[in-house]
Structure formats: C-alpha cells, structure tokens
Short mmCIF file of C-alpha atoms and ligand atoms in Angstrom, two decimals:
data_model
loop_
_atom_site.label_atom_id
_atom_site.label_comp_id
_atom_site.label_asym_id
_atom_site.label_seq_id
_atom_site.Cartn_x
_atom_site.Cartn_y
_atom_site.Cartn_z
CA UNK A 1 42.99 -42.08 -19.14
CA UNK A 2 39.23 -41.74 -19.48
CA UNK A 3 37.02 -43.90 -17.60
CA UNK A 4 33.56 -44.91 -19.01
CA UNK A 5 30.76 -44.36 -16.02
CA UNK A 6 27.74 -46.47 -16.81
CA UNK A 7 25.11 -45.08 -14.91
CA UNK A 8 22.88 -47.65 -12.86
CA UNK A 9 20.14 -46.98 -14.52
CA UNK A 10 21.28 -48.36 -17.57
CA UNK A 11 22.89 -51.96 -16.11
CA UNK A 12 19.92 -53.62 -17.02
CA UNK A 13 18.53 -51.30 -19.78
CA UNK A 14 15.70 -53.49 -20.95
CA UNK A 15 14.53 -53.93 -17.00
CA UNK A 16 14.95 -50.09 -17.07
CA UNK A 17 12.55 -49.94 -20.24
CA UNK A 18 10.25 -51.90 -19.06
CA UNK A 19 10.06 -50.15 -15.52
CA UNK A 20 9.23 -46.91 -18.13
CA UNK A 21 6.99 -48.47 -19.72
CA UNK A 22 4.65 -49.71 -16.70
CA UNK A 23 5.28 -45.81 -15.64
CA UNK A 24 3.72 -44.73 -19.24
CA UNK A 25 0.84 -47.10 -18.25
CA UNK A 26 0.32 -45.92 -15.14
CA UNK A 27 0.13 -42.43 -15.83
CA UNK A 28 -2.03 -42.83 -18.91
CA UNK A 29 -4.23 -45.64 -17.60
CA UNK A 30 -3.70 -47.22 -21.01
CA UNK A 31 -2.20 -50.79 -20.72
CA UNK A 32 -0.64 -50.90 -24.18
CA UNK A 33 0.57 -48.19 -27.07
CA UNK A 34 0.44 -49.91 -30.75
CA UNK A 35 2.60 -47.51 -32.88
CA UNK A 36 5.33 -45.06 -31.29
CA UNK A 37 6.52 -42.06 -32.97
CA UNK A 38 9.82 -40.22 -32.20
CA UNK A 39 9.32 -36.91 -33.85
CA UNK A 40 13.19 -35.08 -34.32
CA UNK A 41 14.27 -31.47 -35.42
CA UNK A 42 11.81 -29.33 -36.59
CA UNK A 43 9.04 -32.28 -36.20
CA UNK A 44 7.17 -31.27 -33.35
CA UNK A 45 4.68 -29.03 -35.68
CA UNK A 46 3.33 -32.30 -37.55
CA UNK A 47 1.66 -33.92 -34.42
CA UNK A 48 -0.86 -30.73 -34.54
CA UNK A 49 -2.43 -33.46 -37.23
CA UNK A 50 -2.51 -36.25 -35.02
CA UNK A 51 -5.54 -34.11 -33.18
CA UNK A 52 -5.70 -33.34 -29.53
CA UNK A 53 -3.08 -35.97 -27.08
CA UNK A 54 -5.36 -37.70 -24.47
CA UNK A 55 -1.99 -37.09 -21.88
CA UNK A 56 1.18 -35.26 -21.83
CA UNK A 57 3.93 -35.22 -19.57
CA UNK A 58 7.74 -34.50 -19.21
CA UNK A 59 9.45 -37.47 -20.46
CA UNK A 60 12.45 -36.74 -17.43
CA UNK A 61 9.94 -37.79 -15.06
CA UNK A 62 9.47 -40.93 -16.61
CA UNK A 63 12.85 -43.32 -15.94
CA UNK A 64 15.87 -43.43 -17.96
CA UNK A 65 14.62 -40.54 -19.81
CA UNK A 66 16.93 -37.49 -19.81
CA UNK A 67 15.81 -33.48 -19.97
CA UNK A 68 16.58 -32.22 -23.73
CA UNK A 69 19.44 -30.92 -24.21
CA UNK A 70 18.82 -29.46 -27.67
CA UNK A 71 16.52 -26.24 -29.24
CA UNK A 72 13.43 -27.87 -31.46
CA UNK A 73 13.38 -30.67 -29.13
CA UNK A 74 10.66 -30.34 -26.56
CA UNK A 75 11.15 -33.42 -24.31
CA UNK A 76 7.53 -34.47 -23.85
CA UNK A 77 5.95 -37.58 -24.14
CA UNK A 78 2.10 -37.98 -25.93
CA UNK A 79 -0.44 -40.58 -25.86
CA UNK A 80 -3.18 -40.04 -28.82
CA UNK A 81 -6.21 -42.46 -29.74
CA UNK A 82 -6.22 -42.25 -33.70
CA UNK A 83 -9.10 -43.54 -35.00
CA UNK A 84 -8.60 -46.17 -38.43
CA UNK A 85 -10.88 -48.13 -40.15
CA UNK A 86 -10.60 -51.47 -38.29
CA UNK A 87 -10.81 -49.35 -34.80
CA UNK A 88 -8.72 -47.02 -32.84
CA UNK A 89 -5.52 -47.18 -31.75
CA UNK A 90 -3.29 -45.78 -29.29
CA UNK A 91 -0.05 -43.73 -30.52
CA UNK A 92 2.81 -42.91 -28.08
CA UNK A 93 5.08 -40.01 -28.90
CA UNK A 94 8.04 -38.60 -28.34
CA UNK A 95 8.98 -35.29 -28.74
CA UNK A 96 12.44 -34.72 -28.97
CA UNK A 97 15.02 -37.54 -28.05
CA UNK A 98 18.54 -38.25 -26.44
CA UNK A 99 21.69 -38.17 -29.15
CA UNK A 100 24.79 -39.53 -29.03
CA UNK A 101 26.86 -36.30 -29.29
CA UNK A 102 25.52 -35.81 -26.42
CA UNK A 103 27.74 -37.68 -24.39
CA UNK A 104 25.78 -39.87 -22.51
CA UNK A 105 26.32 -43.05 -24.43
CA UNK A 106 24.27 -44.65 -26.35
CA UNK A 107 21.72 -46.49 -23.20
CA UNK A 108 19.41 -43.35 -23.06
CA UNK A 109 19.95 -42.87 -26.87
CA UNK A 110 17.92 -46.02 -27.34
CA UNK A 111 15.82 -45.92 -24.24
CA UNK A 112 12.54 -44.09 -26.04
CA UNK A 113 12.21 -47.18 -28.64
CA UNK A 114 13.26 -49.71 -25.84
CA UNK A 115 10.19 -48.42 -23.89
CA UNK A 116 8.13 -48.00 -26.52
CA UNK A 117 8.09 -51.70 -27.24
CA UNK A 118 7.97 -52.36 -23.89
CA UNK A 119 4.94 -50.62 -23.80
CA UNK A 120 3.23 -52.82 -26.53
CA UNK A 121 4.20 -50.43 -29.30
CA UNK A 122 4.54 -53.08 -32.52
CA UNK A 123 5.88 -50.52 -35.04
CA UNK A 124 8.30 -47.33 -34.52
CA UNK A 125 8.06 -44.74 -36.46
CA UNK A 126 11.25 -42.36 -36.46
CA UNK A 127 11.71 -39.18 -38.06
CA UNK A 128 14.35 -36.98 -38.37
CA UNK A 129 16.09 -33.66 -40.26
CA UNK A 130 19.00 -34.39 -42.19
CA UNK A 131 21.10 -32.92 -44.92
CA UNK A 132 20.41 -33.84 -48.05
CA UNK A 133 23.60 -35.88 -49.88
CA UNK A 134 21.62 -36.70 -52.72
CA UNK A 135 21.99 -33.73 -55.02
CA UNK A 136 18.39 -34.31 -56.49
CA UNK A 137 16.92 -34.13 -53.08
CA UNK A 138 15.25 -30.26 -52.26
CA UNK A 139 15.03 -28.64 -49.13
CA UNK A 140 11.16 -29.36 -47.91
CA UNK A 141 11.37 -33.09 -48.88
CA UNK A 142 10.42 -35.98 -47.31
CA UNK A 143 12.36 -39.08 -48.03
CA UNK A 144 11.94 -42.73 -46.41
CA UNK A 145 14.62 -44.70 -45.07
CA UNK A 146 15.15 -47.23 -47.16
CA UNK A 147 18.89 -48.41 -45.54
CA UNK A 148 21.37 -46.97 -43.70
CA UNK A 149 25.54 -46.74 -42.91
CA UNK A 150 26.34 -46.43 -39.47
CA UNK A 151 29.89 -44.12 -38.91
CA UNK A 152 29.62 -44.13 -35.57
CA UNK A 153 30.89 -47.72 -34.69
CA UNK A 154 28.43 -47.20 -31.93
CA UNK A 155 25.41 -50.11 -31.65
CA UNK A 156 23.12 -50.34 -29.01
CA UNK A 157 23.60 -54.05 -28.93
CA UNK A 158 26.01 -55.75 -26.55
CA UNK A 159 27.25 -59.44 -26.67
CA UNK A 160 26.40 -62.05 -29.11
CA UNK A 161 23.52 -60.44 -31.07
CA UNK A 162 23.64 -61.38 -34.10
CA UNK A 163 20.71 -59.53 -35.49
CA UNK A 164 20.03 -59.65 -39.10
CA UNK A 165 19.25 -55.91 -40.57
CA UNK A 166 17.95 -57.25 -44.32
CA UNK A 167 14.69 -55.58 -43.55
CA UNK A 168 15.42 -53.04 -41.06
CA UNK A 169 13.41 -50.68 -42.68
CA UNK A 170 10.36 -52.25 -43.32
CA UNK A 171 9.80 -52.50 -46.86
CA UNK A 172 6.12 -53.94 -45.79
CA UNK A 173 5.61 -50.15 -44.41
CA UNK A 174 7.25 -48.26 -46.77
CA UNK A 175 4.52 -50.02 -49.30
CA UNK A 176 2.19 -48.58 -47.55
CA UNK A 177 3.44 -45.26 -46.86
CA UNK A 178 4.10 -44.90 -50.62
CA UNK A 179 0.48 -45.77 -51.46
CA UNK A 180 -0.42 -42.83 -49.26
CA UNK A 181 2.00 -40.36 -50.80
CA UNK A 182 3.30 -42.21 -54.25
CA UNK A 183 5.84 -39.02 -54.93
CA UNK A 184 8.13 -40.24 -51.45
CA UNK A 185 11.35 -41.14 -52.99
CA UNK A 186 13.85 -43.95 -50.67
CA UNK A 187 17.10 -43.09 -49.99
CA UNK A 188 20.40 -44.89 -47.74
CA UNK A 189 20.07 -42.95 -44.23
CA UNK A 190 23.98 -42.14 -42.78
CA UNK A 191 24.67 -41.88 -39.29
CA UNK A 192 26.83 -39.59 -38.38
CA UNK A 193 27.57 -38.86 -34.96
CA UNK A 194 28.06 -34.98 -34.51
CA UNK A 195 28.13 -32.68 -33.00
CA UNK A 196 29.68 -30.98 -35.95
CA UNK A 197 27.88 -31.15 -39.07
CA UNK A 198 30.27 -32.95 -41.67
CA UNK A 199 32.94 -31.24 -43.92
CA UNK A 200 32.69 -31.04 -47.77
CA UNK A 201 35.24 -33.96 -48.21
CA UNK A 202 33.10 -36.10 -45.61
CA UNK A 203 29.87 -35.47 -47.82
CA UNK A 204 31.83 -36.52 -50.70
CA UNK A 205 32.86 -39.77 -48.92
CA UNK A 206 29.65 -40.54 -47.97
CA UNK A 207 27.78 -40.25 -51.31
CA UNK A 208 30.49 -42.14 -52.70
CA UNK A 209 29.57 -44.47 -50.66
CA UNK A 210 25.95 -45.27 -51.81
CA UNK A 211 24.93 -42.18 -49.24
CA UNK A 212 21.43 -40.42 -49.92
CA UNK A 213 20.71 -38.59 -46.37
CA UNK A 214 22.57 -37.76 -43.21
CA UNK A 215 22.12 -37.14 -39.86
CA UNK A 216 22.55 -37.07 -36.64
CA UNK A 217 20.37 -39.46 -35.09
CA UNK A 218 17.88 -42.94 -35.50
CA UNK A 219 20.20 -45.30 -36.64
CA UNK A 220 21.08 -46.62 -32.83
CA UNK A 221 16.64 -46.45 -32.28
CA UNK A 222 16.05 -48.20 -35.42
CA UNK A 223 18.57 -51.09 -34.47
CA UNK A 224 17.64 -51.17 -30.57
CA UNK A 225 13.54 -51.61 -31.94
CA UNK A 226 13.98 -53.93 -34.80
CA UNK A 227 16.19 -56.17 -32.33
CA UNK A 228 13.33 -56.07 -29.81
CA UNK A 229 10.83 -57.27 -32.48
CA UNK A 230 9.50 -53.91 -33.84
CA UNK A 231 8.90 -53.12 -37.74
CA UNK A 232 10.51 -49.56 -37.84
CA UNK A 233 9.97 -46.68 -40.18
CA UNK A 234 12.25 -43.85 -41.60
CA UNK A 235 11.40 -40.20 -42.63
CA UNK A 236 13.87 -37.83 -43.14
CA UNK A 237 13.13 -34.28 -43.71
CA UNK A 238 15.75 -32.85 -45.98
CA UNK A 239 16.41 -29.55 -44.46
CA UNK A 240 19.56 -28.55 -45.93
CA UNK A 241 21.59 -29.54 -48.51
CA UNK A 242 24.86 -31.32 -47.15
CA UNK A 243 27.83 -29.93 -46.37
CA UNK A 244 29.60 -28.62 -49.84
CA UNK A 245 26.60 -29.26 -52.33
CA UNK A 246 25.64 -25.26 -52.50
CA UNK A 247 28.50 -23.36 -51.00
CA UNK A 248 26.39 -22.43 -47.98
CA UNK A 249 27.09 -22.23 -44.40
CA UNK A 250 25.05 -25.05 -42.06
CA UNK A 251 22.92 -23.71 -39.08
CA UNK A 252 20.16 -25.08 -36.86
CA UNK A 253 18.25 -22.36 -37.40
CA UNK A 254 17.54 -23.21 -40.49
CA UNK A 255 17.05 -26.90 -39.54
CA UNK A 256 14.16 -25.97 -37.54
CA UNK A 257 12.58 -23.71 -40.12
CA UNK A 258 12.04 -26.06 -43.09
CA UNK A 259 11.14 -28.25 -40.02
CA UNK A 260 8.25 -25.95 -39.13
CA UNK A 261 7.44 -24.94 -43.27
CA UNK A 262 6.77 -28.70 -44.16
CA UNK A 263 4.96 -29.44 -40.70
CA UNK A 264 1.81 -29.74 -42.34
CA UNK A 265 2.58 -31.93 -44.74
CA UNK A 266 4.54 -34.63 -42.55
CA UNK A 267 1.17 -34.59 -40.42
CA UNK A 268 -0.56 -35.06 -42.93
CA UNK A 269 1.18 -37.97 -44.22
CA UNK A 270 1.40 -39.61 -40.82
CA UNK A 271 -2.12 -39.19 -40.03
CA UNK A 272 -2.96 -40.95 -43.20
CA UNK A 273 -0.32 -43.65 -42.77
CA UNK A 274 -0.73 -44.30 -38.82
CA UNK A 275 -4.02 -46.10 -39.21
CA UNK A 276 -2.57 -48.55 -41.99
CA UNK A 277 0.01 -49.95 -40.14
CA UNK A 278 -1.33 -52.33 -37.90
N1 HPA B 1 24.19 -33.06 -41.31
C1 HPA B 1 23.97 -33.76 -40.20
N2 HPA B 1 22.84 -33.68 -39.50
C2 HPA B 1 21.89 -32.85 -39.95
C3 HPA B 1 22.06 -32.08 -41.11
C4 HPA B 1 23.27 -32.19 -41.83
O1 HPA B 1 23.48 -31.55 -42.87
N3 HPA B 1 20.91 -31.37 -41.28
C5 HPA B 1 20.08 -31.71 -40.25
N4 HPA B 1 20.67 -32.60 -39.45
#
C-alpha cells in the first residue's frame, strides 16, 4: 500500500506562498510584482525581449520552490521593470517550473502562481510547449488558451471550493493580446499528466473531445491563480504535432528547438502585450 507523504512545507501552502513571497521582496527590495510570467519548454529565449532583469536568483533558495528537474527548464526566478505608457511596472518570472509527473504532488506544482499573487502579481501569464491536436495548427505557432480539459483528476484546490472557471482564461486579455498580434488563433488547452507523451488513440480521444493543444503542464497554475483572484493568460507554443497526426516519433529535443526558433517572436509579443495588461 502506498502512503501519500505531504511534506510540511506544503500543510499550509498559501502561508508557505506568502512566506515566498516576502522572501522575493526581500531579496529584490521591491514590495510588489504586477504581472508574473512562468515561461515553460523552450521559453526561456523570449525573456531576452523583456531587456536586462534588475535581479536573478535560484528559485530553490526561495521556499517551497524545488531544483528543476527537467532540460530547457532553468529554475531561476527574474524581476524586470518594463516600462508602458501609463508607467513602469514590475514583472516577476519564472523560468522553468515544477510538473506533476514529477511526483511531488501537485503543492509545489502550483506554488510559483501561489507566490506570485502573493507577491502582488494581479495577472499570470503562463506559457507552455505542447503538441499540436489541431491538425491546422504548424509547428512554430503560437496559440492562446482559450479553455481547457483537465485528464489528470488532479486540482490544486482542496475542500469546498467551488470556484467558477467561465472565464478562466481571460477573454478581457486575450482581447488585448489579439490586438497586438491579430493572426493568434484560440484553441481548448488539454492537460495531460505525463510523463509519456500520449499514444495515437489518446490524441484521437482528445480531439474528439473538443481538444486543440496538449500538454504537460498549466492547467493546475491557471486554476491555483484564478482561485486566488488573478486574471491568467495562455500561450502555447505548438512544437510538435501530436502523437499520430504525421507518423513521427516525439522527442524533447525537438520541443526545445522550435522553442528556441520562435523565441523571438514570443518576446516580442509579450513585450508588446505586458504593458497593456494592467
Ligand atoms: N504532448 C504532451 N506534451 C507536450 C507535447 C506533446 O505532444 N509537446 C510538448 N509538450
């Protein structure tokens, strides 16, 4: 019989976000972050836009944060000043996070966003690489989050928490996201929790089921942040197409590639978007 271990750290997960998040402010002498950013696979690249981070440190020395576990995902954490037309504001992000295949439940999953709000942050933005279900979608492209389907049966929520996820997505940010880029198509977001990428007959499942994108991650961080307030925004970065749609074999590798070949773009597009959203 397996037992499940919670670690202490993660009793009181919101006093252990918070504790984080007065760590963050410590170490970057800023009292409060407006807009967080969790950059996934292949991401890292498009913060070279963002300009020159004020501070960086190792997010494991921060609490509740674990070391990465994963190649692409560096495991820091940024603070930027972006400048906008009504002022500047202060961006924390994350580079790299915690996934559930992981095997560490889903606490330190959720614990970036969780401090990240803590930390003042009023929107999350979360990106991600994900296969591309949608057989229109090409390898390269950007698509926002319009919904999702958890297949996990995992949620970051415990108890009586009835949270309403209408407008998880925030269709007031992908307005504006879609003003700055007007060719971003929307698509429904699967979670799937991995490690294995999915097998043909799963792919077929999925888009059967109204599926567009899937992935291995931001579902639990988009739940844990809207719950604690936070408008959240999608991007996936289609960097393969799913399971079955070509005949090809899946790899990492090539994850992190079309990662790194459409870096400049998804900077870009954040850079332009960032100051817009508060
Ligand atoms: N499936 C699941 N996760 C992924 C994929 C995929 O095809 N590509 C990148 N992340």
């Amino acid at each position: 019989m397996s037992t499940l271990v919670i670690d202490p750290l993660y009793v009181d997960p919101l006093g252990t976000a918070e504790l984080a998040a007065a760590q963050i402010a410590t170490r970057t002498a800023i009292a409060r972050h407006d807009v967080a950013l969790v950059m996934g696979s292949g991401w890292v690249g498009a913060t070279e836009a963002l300009g020159t981070p004020t501070h960086e440190f190792n997010a494991e020395e921060i609490i509740g944060f674990l070391p990465p576990s994963v190649a692409g995902h560096s495991g820091k954490i940024r603070s930027y000043e972006i400048d906008g037309p009504s002022g500047s504001l202060r961006a924390l992000v994350f580079l790299g996070r915690t996934h559930l295949y992981e095997g560490k439940g889903i606490e330190p999953v959720v614990h970036n966003v969780r401090t990240a709000v803590k930390a003042g942050c009023k929107v999350v933005i979360l990106t991600n690489a994900c296969g591309g279900i949608n057989t229109t979608y090409r390898v390269g492209q950007p698509v926002l989050i319009r919904d999702h389907i958890s297949l996990t049966a995992t949620s970051p929520l415990i108890g009586a928490n009835f949270v309403d996820l209408t407008d998880l997505y925030s269709k007031r940010i992908r307005t504006i996201v879609k003003s700055e880029d007007a060719s971003l198509q929307e698509g429904v977001y699967v979670h799937w929790r991995g490690p294995t990428y999915e097998t043909p007959a799963e792919i077929l499942m999925m888009r059967t089921m109204g599926a567009d994108l899937v992935g291995m991650s931001t579902v639990p961080e988009a739940i844990a942040a809207h719950a604690l307030g936070a408008e959240v925004l999608g991007i996936s970065l289609v960097t393969n197409a799913a399971a079955g749609v070509t005949g090809e074999k899946l790899n990492h590798e090539e994850v992190i590639a079309a990662g790194k070949a459409a870096a400049e773009r998804m900077g870009a597009l954040l850079k332009g978007v960032i100051p817009k959203l508060i």
